[in-house]
Coordinates of C-alpha atoms in Angstrom, one line a residue:
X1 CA -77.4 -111.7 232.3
X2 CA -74.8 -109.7 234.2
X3 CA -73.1 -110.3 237.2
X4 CA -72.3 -107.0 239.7
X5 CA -69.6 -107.6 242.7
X6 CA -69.9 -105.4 246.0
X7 CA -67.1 -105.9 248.3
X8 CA -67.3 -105.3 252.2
X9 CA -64.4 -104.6 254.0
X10 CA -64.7 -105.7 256.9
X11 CA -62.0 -104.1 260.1
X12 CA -60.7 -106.6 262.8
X13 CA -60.8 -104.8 265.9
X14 CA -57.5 -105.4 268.0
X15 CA -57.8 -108.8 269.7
X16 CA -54.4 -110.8 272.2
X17 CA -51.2 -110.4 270.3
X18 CA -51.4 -114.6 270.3
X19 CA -54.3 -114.4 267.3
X20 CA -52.8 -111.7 265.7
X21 CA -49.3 -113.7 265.6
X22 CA -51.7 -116.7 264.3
X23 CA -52.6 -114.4 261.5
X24 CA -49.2 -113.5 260.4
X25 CA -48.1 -117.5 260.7
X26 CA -51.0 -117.7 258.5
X27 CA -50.5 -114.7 255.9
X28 CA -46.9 -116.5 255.8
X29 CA -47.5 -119.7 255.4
X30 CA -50.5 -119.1 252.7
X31 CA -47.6 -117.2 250.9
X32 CA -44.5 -119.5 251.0
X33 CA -47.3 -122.6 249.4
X34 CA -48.0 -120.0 246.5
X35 CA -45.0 -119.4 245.7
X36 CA -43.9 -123.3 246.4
X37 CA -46.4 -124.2 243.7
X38 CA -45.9 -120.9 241.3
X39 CA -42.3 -122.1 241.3
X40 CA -43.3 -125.6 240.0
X41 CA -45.6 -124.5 237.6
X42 CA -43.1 -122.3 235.9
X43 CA -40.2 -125.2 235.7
X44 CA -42.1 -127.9 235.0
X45 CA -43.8 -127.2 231.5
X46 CA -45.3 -130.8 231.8
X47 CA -48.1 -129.3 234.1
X48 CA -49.5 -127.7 231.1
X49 CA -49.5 -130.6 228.7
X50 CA -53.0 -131.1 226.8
X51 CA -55.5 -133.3 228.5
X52 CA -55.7 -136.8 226.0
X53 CA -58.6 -138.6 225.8
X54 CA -58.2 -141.7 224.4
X55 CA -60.0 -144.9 222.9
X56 CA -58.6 -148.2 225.7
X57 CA -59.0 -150.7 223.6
X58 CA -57.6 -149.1 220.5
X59 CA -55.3 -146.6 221.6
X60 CA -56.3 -144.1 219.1
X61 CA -57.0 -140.2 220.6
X62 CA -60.3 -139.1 220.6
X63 CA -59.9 -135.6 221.3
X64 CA -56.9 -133.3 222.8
X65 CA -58.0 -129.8 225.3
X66 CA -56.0 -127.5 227.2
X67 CA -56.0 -127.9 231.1
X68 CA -58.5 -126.4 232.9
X69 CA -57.4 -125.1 236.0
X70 CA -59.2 -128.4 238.1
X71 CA -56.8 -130.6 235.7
X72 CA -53.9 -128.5 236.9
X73 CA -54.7 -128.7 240.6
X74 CA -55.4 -131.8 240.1
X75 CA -52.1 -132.8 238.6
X76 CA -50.6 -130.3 241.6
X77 CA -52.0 -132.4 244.2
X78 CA -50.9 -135.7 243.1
X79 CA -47.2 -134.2 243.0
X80 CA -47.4 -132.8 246.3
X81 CA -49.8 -134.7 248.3
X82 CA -48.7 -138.0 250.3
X83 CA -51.3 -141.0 250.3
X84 CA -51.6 -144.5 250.8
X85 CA -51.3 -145.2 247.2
X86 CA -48.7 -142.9 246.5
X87 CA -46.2 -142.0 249.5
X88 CA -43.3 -140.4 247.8
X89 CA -44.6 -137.8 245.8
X90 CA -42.0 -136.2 243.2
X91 CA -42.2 -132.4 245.4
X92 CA -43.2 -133.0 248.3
X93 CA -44.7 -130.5 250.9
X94 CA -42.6 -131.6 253.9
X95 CA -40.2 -128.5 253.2
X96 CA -42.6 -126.1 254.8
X97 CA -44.1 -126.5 258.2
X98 CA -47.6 -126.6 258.5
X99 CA -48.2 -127.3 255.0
X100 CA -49.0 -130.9 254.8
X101 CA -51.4 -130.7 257.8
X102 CA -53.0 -127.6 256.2
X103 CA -56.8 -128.0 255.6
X104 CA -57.3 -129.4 251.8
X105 CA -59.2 -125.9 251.1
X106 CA -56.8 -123.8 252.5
X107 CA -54.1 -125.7 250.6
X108 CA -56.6 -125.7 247.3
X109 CA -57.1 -122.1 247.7
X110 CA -52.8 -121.8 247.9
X111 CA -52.9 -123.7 244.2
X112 CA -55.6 -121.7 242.6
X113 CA -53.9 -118.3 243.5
X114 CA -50.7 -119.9 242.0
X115 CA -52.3 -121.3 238.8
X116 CA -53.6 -117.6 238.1
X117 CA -50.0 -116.1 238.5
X118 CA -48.7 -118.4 236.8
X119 CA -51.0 -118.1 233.8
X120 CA -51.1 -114.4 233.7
X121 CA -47.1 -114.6 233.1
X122 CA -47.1 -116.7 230.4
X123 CA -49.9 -115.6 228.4
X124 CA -47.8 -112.1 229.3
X125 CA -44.4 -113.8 227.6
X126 CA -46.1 -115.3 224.7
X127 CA -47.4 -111.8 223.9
X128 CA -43.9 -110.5 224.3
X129 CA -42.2 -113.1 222.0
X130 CA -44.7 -112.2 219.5
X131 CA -44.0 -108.9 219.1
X132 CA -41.1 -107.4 216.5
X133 CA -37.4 -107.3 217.8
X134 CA -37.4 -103.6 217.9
X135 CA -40.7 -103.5 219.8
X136 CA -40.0 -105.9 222.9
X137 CA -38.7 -104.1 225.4
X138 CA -37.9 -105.5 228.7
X139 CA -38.7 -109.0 229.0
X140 CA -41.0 -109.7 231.9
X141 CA -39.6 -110.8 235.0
X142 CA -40.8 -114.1 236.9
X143 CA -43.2 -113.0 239.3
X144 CA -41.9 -113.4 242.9
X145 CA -44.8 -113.5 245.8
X146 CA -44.1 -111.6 249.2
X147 CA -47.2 -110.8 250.6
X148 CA -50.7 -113.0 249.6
X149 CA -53.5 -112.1 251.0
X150 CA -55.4 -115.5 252.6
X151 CA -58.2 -116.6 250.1
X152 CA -60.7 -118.4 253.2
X153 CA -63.0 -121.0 251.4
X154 CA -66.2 -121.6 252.5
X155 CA -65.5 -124.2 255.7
X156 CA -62.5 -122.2 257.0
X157 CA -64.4 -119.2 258.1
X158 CA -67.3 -118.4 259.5
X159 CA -69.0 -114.8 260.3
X160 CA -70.9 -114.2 263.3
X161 CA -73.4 -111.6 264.1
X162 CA -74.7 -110.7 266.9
X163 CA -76.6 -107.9 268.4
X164 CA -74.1 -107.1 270.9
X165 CA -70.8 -108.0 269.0
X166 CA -69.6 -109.6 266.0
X167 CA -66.8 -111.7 265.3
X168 CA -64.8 -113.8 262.5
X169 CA -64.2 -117.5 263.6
X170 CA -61.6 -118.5 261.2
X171 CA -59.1 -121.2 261.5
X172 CA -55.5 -120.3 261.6
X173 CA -52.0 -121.8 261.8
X174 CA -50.0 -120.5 265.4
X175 CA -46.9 -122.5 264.3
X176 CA -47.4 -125.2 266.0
X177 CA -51.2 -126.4 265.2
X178 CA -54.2 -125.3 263.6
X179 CA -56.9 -124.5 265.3
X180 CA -60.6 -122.1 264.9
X181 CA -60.0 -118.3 266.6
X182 CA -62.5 -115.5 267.1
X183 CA -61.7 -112.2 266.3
X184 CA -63.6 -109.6 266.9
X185 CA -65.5 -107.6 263.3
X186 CA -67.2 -104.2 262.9
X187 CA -70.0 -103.9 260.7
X188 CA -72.1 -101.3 259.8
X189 CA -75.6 -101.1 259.7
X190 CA -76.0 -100.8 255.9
X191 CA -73.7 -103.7 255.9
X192 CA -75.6 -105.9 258.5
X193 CA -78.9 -105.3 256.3
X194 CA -76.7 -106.9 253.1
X195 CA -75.3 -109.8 255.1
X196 CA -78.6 -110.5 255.9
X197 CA -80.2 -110.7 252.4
X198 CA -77.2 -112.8 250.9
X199 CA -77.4 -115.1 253.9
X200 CA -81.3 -115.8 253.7
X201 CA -81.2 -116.0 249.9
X202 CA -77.7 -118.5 250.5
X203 CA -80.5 -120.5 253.4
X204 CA -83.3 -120.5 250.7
X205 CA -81.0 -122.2 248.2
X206 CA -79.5 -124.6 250.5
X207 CA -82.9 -125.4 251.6
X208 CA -83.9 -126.0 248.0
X209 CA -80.8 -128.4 247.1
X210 CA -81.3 -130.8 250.4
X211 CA -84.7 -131.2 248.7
X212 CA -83.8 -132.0 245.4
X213 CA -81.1 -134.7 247.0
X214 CA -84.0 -136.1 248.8
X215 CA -86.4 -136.5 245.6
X216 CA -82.8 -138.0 243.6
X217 CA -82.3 -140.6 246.6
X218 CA -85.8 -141.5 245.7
X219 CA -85.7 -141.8 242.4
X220 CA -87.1 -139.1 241.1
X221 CA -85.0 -137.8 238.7
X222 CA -87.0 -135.6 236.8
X223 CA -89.0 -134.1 240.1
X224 CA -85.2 -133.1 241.6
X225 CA -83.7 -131.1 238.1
X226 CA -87.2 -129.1 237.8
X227 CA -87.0 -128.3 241.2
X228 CA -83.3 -127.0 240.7
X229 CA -84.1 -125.1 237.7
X230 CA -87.1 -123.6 239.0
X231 CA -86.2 -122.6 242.6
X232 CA -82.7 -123.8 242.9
X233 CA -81.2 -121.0 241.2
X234 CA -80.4 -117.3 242.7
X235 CA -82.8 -114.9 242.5
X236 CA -82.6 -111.7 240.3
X237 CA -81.3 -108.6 242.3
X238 CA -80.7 -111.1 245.4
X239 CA -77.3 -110.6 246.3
X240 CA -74.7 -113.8 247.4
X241 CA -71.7 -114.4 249.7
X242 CA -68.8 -115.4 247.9
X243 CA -65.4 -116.8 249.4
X244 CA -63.9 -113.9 251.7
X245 CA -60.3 -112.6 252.3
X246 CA -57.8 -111.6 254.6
X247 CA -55.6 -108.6 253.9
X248 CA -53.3 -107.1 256.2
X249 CA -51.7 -103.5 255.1
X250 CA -49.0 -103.6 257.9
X251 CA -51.1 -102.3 260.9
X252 CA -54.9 -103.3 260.7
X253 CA -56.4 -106.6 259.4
X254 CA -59.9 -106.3 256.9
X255 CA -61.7 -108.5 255.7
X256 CA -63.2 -108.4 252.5
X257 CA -66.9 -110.4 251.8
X258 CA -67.3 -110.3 248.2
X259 CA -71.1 -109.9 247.3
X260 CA -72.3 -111.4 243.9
X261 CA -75.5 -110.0 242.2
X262 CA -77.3 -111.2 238.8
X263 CA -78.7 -108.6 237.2
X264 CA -81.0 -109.2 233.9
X265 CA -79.8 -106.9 231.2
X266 CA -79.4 -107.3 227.9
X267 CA -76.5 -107.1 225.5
X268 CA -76.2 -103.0 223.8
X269 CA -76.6 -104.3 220.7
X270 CA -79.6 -106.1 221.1
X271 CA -81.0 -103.0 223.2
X272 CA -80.4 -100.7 220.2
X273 CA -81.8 -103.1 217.6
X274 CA -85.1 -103.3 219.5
X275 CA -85.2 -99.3 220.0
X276 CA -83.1 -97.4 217.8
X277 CA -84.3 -94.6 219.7
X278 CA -82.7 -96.0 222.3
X279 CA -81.9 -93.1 225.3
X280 CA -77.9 -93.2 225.8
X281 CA -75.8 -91.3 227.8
X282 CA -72.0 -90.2 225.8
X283 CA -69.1 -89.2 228.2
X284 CA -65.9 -86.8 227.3
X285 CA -63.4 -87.5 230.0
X286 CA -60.6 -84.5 230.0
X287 CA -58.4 -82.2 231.7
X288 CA -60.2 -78.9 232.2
X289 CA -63.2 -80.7 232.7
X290 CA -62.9 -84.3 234.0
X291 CA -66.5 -85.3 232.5
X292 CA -68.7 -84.1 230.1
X293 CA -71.7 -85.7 230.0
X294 CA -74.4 -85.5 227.0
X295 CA -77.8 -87.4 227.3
X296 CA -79.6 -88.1 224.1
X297 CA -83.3 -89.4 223.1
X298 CA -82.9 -90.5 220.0
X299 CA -81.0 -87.4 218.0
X300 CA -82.6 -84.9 220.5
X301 CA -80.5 -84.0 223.3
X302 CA -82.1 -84.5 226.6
X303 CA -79.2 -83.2 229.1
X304 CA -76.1 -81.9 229.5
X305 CA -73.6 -82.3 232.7
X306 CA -70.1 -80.6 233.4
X307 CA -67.6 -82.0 235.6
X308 CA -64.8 -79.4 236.7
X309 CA -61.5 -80.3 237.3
X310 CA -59.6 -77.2 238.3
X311 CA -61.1 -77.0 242.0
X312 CA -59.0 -80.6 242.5
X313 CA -56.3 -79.6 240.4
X314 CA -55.0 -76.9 242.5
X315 CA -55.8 -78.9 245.6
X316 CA -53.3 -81.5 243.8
X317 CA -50.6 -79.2 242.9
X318 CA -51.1 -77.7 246.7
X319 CA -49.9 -80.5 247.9
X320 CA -47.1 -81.4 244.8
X321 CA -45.8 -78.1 245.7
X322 CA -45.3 -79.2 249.6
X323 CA -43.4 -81.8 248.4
X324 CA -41.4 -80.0 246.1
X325 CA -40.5 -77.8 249.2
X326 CA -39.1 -80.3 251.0
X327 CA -37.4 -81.7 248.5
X328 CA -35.5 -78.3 247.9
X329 CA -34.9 -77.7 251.4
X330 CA -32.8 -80.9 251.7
X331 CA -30.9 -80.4 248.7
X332 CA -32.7 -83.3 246.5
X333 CA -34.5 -86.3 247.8
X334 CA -36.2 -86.1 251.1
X335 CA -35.4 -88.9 253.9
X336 CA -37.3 -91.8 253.4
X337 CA -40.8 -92.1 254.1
X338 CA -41.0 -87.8 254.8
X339 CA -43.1 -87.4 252.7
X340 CA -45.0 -90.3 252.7
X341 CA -48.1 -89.0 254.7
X342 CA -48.1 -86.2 251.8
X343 CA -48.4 -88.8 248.7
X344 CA -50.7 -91.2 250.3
X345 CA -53.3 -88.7 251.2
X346 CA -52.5 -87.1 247.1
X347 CA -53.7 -90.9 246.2
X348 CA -56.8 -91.0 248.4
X349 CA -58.1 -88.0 247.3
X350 CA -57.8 -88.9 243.7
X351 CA -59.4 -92.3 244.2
X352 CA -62.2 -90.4 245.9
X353 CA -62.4 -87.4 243.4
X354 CA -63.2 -90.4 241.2
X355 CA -65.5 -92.2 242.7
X356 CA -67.8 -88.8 243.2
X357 CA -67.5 -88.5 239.3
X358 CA -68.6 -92.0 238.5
X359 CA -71.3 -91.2 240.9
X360 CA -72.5 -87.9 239.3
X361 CA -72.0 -89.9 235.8
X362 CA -74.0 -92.4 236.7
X363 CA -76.7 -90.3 238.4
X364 CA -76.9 -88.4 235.5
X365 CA -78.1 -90.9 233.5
X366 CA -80.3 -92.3 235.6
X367 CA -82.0 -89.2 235.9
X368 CA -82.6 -89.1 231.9
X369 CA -83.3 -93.0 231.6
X370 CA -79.9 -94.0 229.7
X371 CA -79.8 -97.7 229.4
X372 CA -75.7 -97.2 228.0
X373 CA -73.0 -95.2 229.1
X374 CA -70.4 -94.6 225.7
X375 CA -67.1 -93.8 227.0
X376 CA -64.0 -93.4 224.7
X377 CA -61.4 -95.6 224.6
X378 CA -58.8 -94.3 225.8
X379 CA -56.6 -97.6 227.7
X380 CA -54.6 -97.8 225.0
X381 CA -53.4 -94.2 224.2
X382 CA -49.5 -93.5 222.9
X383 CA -47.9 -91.2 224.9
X384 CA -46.6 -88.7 222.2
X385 CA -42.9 -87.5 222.6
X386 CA -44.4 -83.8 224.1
X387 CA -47.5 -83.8 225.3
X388 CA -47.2 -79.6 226.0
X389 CA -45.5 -76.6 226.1
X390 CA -45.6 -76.3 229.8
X391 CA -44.2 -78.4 232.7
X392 CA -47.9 -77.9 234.2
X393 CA -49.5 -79.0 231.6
X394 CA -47.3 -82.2 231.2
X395 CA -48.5 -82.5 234.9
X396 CA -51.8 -82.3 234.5
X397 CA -52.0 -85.0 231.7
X398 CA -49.8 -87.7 233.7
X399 CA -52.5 -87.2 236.2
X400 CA -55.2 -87.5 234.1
X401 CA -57.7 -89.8 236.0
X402 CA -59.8 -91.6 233.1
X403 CA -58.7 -95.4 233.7
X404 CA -60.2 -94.8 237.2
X405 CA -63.4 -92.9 236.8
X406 CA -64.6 -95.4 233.5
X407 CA -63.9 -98.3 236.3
X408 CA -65.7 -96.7 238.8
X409 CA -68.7 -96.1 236.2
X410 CA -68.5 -99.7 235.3
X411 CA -69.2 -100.6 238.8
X412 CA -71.9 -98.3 239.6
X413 CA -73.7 -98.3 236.7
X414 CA -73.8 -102.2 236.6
X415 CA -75.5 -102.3 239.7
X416 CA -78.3 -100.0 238.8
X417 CA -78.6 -101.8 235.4
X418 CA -76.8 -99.8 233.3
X419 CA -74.2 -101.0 230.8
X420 CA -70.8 -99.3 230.0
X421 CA -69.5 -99.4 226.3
X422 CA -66.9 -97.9 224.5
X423 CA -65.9 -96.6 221.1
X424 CA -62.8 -95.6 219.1
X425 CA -61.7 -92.0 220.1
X426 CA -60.3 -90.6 216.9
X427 CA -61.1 -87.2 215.6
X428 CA -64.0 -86.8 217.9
X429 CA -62.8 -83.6 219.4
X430 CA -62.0 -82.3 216.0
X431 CA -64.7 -83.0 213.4
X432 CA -68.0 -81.3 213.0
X433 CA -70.7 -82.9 215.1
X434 CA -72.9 -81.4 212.6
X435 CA -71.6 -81.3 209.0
X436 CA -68.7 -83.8 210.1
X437 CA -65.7 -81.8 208.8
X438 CA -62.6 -80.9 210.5
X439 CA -63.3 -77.9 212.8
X440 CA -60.6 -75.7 214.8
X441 CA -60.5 -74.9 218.4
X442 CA -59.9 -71.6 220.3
X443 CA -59.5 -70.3 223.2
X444 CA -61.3 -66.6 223.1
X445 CA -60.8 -64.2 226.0
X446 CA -63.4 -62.2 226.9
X447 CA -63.1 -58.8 229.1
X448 CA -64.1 -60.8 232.2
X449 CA -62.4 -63.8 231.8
X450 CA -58.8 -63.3 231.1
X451 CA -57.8 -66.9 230.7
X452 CA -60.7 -67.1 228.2
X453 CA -62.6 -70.4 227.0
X454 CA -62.4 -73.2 224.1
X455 CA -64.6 -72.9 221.3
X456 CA -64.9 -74.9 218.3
X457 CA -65.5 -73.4 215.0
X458 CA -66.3 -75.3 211.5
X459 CA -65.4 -72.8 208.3
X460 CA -67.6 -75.7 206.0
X461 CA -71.2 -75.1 208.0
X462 CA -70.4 -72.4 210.6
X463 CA -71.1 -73.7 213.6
X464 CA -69.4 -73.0 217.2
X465 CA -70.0 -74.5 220.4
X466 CA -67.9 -75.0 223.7
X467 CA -65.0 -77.4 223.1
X468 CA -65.7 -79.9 225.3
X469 CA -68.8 -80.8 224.4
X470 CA -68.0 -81.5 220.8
X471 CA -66.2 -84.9 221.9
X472 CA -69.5 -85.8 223.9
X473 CA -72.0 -84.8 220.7
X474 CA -69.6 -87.3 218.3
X475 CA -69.6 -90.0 220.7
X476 CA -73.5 -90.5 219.5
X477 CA -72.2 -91.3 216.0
X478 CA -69.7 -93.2 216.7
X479 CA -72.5 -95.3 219.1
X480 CA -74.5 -95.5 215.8
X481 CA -71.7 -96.3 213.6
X482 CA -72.5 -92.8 211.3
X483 CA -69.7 -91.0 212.2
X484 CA -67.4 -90.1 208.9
X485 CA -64.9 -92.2 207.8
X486 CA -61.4 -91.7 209.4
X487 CA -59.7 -91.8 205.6
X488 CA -61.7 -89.2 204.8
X489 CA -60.9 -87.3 207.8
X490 CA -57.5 -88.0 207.9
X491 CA -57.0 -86.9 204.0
X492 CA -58.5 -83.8 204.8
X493 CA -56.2 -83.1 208.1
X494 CA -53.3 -83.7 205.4
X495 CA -54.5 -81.2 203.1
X496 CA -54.7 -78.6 205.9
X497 CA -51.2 -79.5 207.0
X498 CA -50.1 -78.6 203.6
X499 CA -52.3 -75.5 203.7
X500 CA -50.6 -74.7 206.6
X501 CA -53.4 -74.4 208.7
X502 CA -54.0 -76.2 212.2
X503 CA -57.2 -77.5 213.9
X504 CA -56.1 -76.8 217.5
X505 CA -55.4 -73.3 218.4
X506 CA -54.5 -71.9 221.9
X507 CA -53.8 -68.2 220.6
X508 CA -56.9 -65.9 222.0
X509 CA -58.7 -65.1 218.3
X510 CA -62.0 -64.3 217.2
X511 CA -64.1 -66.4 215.0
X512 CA -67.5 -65.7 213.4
X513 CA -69.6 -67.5 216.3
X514 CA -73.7 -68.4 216.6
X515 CA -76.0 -69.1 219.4
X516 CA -76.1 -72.5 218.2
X517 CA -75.6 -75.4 221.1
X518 CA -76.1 -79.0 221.7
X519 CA -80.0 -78.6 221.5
X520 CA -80.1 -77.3 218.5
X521 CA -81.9 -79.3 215.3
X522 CA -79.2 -81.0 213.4
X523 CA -76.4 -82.0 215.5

């Protein structure tokens, strides 16, 4: 069981400037309680000490666990919280205005986004200390908040539709009170249609707990918790609303409804075991082309998909080189913000060059019934100290878009049942897919095509085939777990060292080549 997330951004259209000043009091307010309580959390280790559970009569201890991140709010609220029972609280919330009459979820919501940057940067330091003196680096710096974006719990918003208008009803802090506004929402059609779904299926389950309450009330146990497992649960392919958002990116308010799906799919492993002819897509994310895409039946290959990259990669270096202009023309740097327009568009055009690869990814393996998508892994690449000859080139790499299309593929593929693995990327673009022996690569120009096209040779078996596809064909065997061992490989790259002899070549030669391609018998 798998669980795909759909966010809808949602725009507030412009309303009085009174709410949007309740906004901002409440974007700042939300923000100076998270880092209030980030701040305690990282100078007072004894929030984190193990929860004890202990034996009262004898005092022995039963068991010791870690905090969970209720025990830590928990412990959160009773130092910051005033009651009847305990009025002077050890840091109390009276510093910041509007914090002790906040709403308990708003103020919950506050602690939770604390507790999460507060673990993040110490499991971040403990992997820091661990590491070798000479391998450290900069320590990591104790993460300061600015701007939080306001988590809304369910109770502190509401979203209203209507067939003539739409609007949020959300309670917010004016600095003086709090009290519920309405601001006006758009919402799309497609969007209106998913609201609707997720809020009958949220009806449906309500409907189904108040009767299970009634049956406990009565004492019928055993009535109530068949009734919960049976109907009480949400539904395959049904989606959910989940706690919403508020961001503000200096102009315009969203915001964002998180949509949770279950989708029944089962772990790769256990597909593969089941069907060993399982159908699989393998992906080759590069430079020249951003995807190659191979689809396999079993050891037949079923389809093939390119993904060009130079049509964006001159739009990109269109607009690098505008920059660059500027910059010359004022003698360095260019004022502030000049070129500002310039980069952000250069970032939402890679973002959507992305997402239209992950799209074609994933419809290409719908189309030939892949149940897995095997990627490479490539998060955790060294950066070599000269990735190429050229400036260009060393441009083209730093710009090299894989962390973004594999997350992208994740996403979409999850949602149309698909899972996303990924396996070790050495010496796939440079052994064999059929014989599994080093091959060479080489770029051979042709009388048409100056710049000329990579081919990979192997001098044990013979066979050629375009470059990029070789990575794609070995991604199967890696999937299966057949491909060689890497000693083996790696002995017989140091033997060709020695031989003087290199397995990537950019020089324009000619090799012995066959009409011999992904489909054929053997690879």
């Amino acid at each position: 069981m798998a669980t795909a997330v759909k966010t809808l951004i949602l725009p507030l259209l412009d309303a009085n400037p009174g709410k949007r000043e309740a906004l901002t009091a409440t974007e700042t307010l939300f923000t100076q309680m998270v880092q209030f309580y980030l701040d305690i959390l990282l100078n007072q280790p004894s929030f984190w000490d193990k929860v004890v559970e202990g034996d009262i009569q004898t005092g022995a201890i039963l068991s010791e666990q870690i905090p969970t991140n209720k025990d830590i709010l928990t412990r959160l609220e009773f130092a910051t919280i005033s009651t009847a029972t305990h009025p002077i609280p050890p840091h109390p919330l009276s510093g910041l205005p509007g914090a002790e009459a906040a709403p308990v979820l708003f103020r919950r919501a506050a602690i939770n986004r604390a507790i999460g940057l507060a673990k993040s940067y110490r499991a971040t330091r403990r992997r820091w200390e661990t590491r070798a003196a000479h391998r450290r680096g900069k320590a990591p710096t104790i993460p300061t908040v600015r701007s939080m974006p306001v988590t809304l719990y369910q109770g502190m918003s509401l979203l209203v539709r209507e067939e003539t208008r739409s609007f949020l009803r959300v309670k917010v802090w004016n600095g003086e009170v709090w009290r519920f506004e309405a601001y006006p929402v758009a919402i799309a059609p497609y969007q209106r249609s998913l609201l609707s779904v997720a809020e009958a299926e949220q009806a449906r389950m309500d409907k189904v707990r108040a009767e299970a309450r009634t049956l406990q009330k009565a004492g019928r146990e055993e009535e109530a918790q068949t009734l919960l497992k049976t109907e009480g649960k949400q539904q395959k392919g049904v989606p959910v609303m989940a706690s919403g958002t508020l961001f503000h990116d200096g102009s315009h308010w969203r915001f964002h409804v998180p949509l949770f799906t279950p989708i029944r799919v089962k772990r790769a492993q256990d597909q593969l075991a089941e069907n060993p002819n399982l159908p699989i897509a393998t992906v080759d994310l590069g430079v020249n082309n951003l995807a190659v895409a191979v689809a396999f039946q079993g050891a037949k290959v079923t389809g093939t998909r390119f993904i060009p990259g130079r049509p964006h990669e001159q739009r990109r270096f269109r607009r690098l080189k505008a920059i660059a202009v500027r910059q010359h023309k004022t003698g360095g740097r260019a004022k502030r913000g000049a070129n500002h327009p310039i980069w952000k568009h250069l970032k939402h055009r890679e973002d959507a060059v992305a997402q239209q690869v992950a799209r074609q990814i994933v419809d290409f393996a719908q189309a030939n019934g892949s149940k897995v998508i095997v990627f490479e892994a490539l998060s955790h690449m060294r950066s070599p100290q000269r990735i190429g000859w050229m400036k260009r080139q060393n441009v083209r790499r730093s710009y090299w878009m894989r962390g973004k299309i594999m997350h992208w593929v994740r996403h979409m593929a999850l949602h149309a049942g698909i899972l996303t693995v990924t396996r070790d990327a050495q010496f796939t673009s440079q052994a064999c897919p059929r014989c599994g022996h080093l091959g060479a690569r080489f770029r051979e120009a042709t009388r048409h095509r100056r710049r000329g096209q990579d081919v990979f040779h192997c001098y044990a078996c013979g066979w050629s085939g375009n470059a990029d596809l070789v990575g794609a064909l070995n991604l199967r065997k890696k999937w299966l777990r057949i491909f060689p061992a890497i000693a083996k490989l790696r002995h017989e790259q140091k033997l060709r060292e020695a031989q003087g002899q290199r397995t990537n070549r950019r020089r324009s030669e000619t090799v012995p080549t066959m009409k011999t391609g992904p489909n054929r018998s053997g690879v």
